[in-house]
PDB file of C-alpha atoms and ligand atoms in Angstrom:
ATOM      1  CA  MET G 170     119.506 115.110 115.386  1.00  0.00           C
ATOM      2  CA  HIS G 171     122.994 115.221 116.851  1.00  0.00           C
ATOM      3  CA  GLU G 172     124.474 115.113 113.363  1.00  0.00           C
ATOM      4  CA  LEU G 173     122.226 117.917 112.158  1.00  0.00           C
ATOM      5  CA  ALA G 174     123.377 120.168 115.020  1.00  0.00           C
ATOM      6  CA  VAL G 175     127.031 119.291 114.401  1.00  0.00           C
ATOM      7  CA  THR G 176     126.690 120.004 110.691  1.00  0.00           C
ATOM      8  CA  GLU G 177     124.956 123.349 111.350  1.00  0.00           C
ATOM      9  CA  ASN G 178     127.891 124.245 113.541  1.00  0.00           C
ATOM     10  CA  ILE G 179     130.424 123.227 110.867  1.00  0.00           C
ATOM     11  CA  LEU G 180     128.614 125.328 108.265  1.00  0.00           C
ATOM     12  CA  ALA G 181     128.428 128.331 110.618  1.00  0.00           C
ATOM     13  CA  ILE G 182     132.193 128.135 111.239  1.00  0.00           C
ATOM     14  CA  ALA G 183     132.902 127.874 107.504  1.00  0.00           C
ATOM     15  CA  LEU G 184     130.670 130.847 106.664  1.00  0.00           C
ATOM     16  CA  ASP G 185     132.186 132.965 109.456  1.00  0.00           C
ATOM     17  CA  GLN G 186     135.696 132.216 108.211  1.00  0.00           C
ATOM     18  CA  ALA G 187     134.705 132.931 104.614  1.00  0.00           C
ATOM     19  CA  ARG G 188     133.161 136.269 105.602  1.00  0.00           C
ATOM     20  CA  ALA G 189     136.253 137.202 107.598  1.00  0.00           C
ATOM     21  CA  ALA G 190     138.430 136.398 104.564  1.00  0.00           C
ATOM     22  CA  LYS G 191     136.013 138.245 102.218  1.00  0.00           C
ATOM     23  CA  ALA G 192     135.793 135.063 100.167  1.00  0.00           C
ATOM     24  CA  ILE G 193     133.247 134.490  97.444  1.00  0.00           C
ATOM     25  CA  ARG G 194     133.139 130.737  97.834  1.00  0.00           C
ATOM     26  CA  VAL G 195     134.022 127.997 100.303  1.00  0.00           C
ATOM     27  CA  VAL G 196     135.977 125.393  98.334  1.00  0.00           C
ATOM     28  CA  ARG G 197     136.896 122.789 100.888  1.00  0.00           C
ATOM     29  CA  ILE G 198     136.344 122.036 104.562  1.00  0.00           C
ATOM     30  CA  SER G 199     138.613 119.574 106.346  1.00  0.00           C
ATOM     31  CA  LEU G 200     137.066 117.861 109.337  1.00  0.00           C
ATOM     32  CA  ALA G 201     138.455 115.646 112.051  1.00  0.00           C
ATOM     33  CA  LEU G 202     136.091 112.938 113.279  1.00  0.00           C
ATOM     34  CA  GLY G 203     136.710 110.854 116.375  1.00  0.00           C
ATOM     35  CA  GLU G 204     136.300 107.117 115.936  1.00  0.00           C
ATOM     36  CA  PHE G 205     133.705 107.098 118.747  1.00  0.00           C
ATOM     37  CA  SER G 206     132.056 110.407 117.883  1.00  0.00           C
ATOM     38  CA  GLY G 207     128.998 108.516 116.585  1.00  0.00           C
ATOM     39  CA  LEU G 208     129.154 110.628 113.444  1.00  0.00           C
ATOM     40  CA  THR G 209     129.636 109.357 109.908  1.00  0.00           C
ATOM     41  CA  ASP G 210     130.956 111.167 106.876  1.00  0.00           C
ATOM     42  CA  GLU G 211     127.861 110.135 104.831  1.00  0.00           C
ATOM     43  CA  SER G 212     125.352 111.710 107.177  1.00  0.00           C
ATOM     44  CA  ILE G 213     127.393 114.892 107.665  1.00  0.00           C
ATOM     45  CA  SER G 214     127.769 115.207 103.882  1.00  0.00           C
ATOM     46  CA  LEU G 215     124.017 114.741 103.388  1.00  0.00           C
ATOM     47  CA  TYR G 216     123.106 117.365 105.975  1.00  0.00           C
ATOM     48  CA  PHE G 217     125.790 119.679 104.680  1.00  0.00           C
ATOM     49  CA  ASP G 218     124.450 119.558 101.113  1.00  0.00           C
ATOM     50  CA  ALA G 219     120.963 120.400 102.354  1.00  0.00           C
ATOM     51  CA  LEU G 220     122.046 123.152 104.758  1.00  0.00           C
ATOM     52  CA  SER G 221     124.602 124.846 102.520  1.00  0.00           C
ATOM     53  CA  GLU G 222     122.248 125.157  99.546  1.00  0.00           C
ATOM     54  CA  ASN G 223     121.957 128.827  98.541  1.00  0.00           C
ATOM     55  CA  SER G 224     125.021 129.766 100.589  1.00  0.00           C
ATOM     56  CA  ILE G 225     128.581 130.426  99.435  1.00  0.00           C
ATOM     57  CA  ALA G 226     129.484 127.028 100.894  1.00  0.00           C
ATOM     58  CA  ALA G 227     127.237 125.158  98.449  1.00  0.00           C
ATOM     59  CA  ASN G 228     129.195 122.444  96.623  1.00  0.00           C
ATOM     60  CA  ALA G 229     132.160 122.730  98.977  1.00  0.00           C
ATOM     61  CA  THR G 230     134.166 119.518  99.262  1.00  0.00           C
ATOM     62  CA  LEU G 231     134.185 117.925 102.700  1.00  0.00           C
ATOM     63  CA  LYS G 232     137.344 116.095 103.621  1.00  0.00           C
ATOM     64  CA  PHE G 233     137.298 113.760 106.619  1.00  0.00           C
ATOM     65  CA  ARG G 234     140.133 112.576 108.774  1.00  0.00           C
ATOM     66  CA  TYR G 235     139.371 109.917 111.358  1.00  0.00           C
ATOM     67  CA  LEU G 236     140.951 110.186 114.779  1.00  0.00           C
ATOM     68  CA  PRO G 237     141.543 106.882 116.550  1.00  0.00           C
ATOM     69  CA  ALA G 238     140.189 106.402 120.062  1.00  0.00           C
ATOM     70  CA  ARG G 239     142.836 106.578 122.792  1.00  0.00           C
ATOM     71  CA  LEU G 240     142.526 105.014 126.202  1.00  0.00           C
ATOM     72  CA  ALA G 241     144.244 105.608 129.526  1.00  0.00           C
ATOM     73  CA  CYS G 242     144.691 102.540 131.727  1.00  0.00           C
ATOM     74  CA  HIS G 243     143.256 103.024 135.238  1.00  0.00           C
ATOM     75  CA  ASN G 244     145.724 100.533 136.660  1.00  0.00           C
ATOM     76  CA  CYS G 245     149.130 101.586 135.267  1.00  0.00           C
ATOM     77  CA  GLY G 246     148.358 104.851 133.488  1.00  0.00           C
ATOM     78  CA  LYS G 247     149.508 103.639 130.063  1.00  0.00           C
ATOM     79  CA  LEU G 248     148.001 105.511 127.076  1.00  0.00           C
ATOM     80  CA  TYR G 249     147.113 103.273 124.167  1.00  0.00           C
ATOM     81  CA  LEU G 250     144.928 103.039 121.054  1.00  0.00           C
ATOM     82  CA  ALA G 251     141.629 101.197 121.363  1.00  0.00           C
ATOM     83  CA  SER G 252     142.488  98.819 118.540  1.00  0.00           C
ATOM     84  CA  ASP G 253     141.532  95.718 120.522  1.00  0.00           C
ATOM     85  CA  PRO G 254     137.739  95.631 121.155  1.00  0.00           C
ATOM     86  CA  SER G 255     138.324  94.273 124.672  1.00  0.00           C
ATOM     87  CA  TRP G 256     140.208  97.498 125.564  1.00  0.00           C
ATOM     88  CA  ARG G 257     142.870  95.401 127.289  1.00  0.00           C
ATOM     89  CA  CYS G 258     145.929  97.354 128.415  1.00  0.00           C
ATOM     90  CA  PRO G 259     149.025  96.200 126.449  1.00  0.00           C
ATOM     91  CA  VAL G 260     151.239  96.623 129.534  1.00  0.00           C
ATOM     92  CA  CYS G 261     149.324  95.261 132.561  1.00  0.00           C
ATOM     93  CA  HIS G 262     146.366  93.600 130.722  1.00  0.00           C
ATOM     94  CA  SER G 263     143.842  95.431 132.882  1.00  0.00           C
ATOM     95  CA  GLN G 264     140.477  96.053 131.211  1.00  0.00           C
ATOM     96  CA  SER G 265     139.740  99.131 133.277  1.00  0.00           C
ATOM     97  CA  ALA G 266     140.448 102.141 131.105  1.00  0.00           C
ATOM     98  CA  GLU G 267     139.090 105.544 130.320  1.00  0.00           C
ATOM     99  CA  LEU G 268     138.506 107.012 126.864  1.00  0.00           C
ATOM    100  CA  VAL G 269     140.703 110.121 126.592  1.00  0.00           C
ATOM    101  CA  SER G 270     140.047 110.951 122.943  1.00  0.00           C
ATOM    102  CA  GLY G 271     137.878 109.737 120.106  1.00  0.00           C
ATOM    103  CA  HIS G 272     134.676 111.712 120.723  1.00  0.00           C
ATOM    104  CA  GLU G 273     135.806 114.814 118.864  1.00  0.00           C
ATOM    105  CA  CYS G 274     134.431 116.414 115.784  1.00  0.00           C
ATOM    106  CA  TYR G 275     135.988 119.675 114.717  1.00  0.00           C
ATOM    107  CA  VAL G 276     136.905 121.787 111.698  1.00  0.00           C
ATOM    108  CA  GLU G 277     140.619 121.435 110.954  1.00  0.00           C
ATOM    109  CA  SER G 278     140.879 123.849 108.054  1.00  0.00           C
ATOM    110  CA  ILE G 279     138.838 125.702 105.493  1.00  0.00           C
ATOM    111  CA  GLU G 280     139.804 126.651 101.965  1.00  0.00           C
ATOM    112  CA  VAL G 281     138.084 129.626 100.370  1.00  0.00           C
ATOM    113  CA  GLU G 282     138.461 131.666  97.207  1.00  0.00           C
TER     114      GLU G 282
HETATM  115 ZN1  LIG C 431     147.739  99.089 132.319  1.00  0.00          ZN
END
């Protein structure tokens, strides 16, 4: 359900941009997906194909870029990538950290013609 809403939003943005540019077709949409967004490129692509049918965005290529999750250590304030599943701070080894990015999903760019 979450993915459907996100994809509807992506399509609405693409169609708005295309209208503003007086385009006849949306060729490509580049998306940024946070590692912890809970969204996958397969499901967004599936929903997109269904939703964009009969619109000028039908058959547009979706390009995905994954954004790594970043953490801020509660103890020393260090910012680091959540590459280690234990989320251990590389500086002070504290395991108390806050996710500062990685939940995003947004349209980076749209190509129209
Ligand atoms: Zn730390």
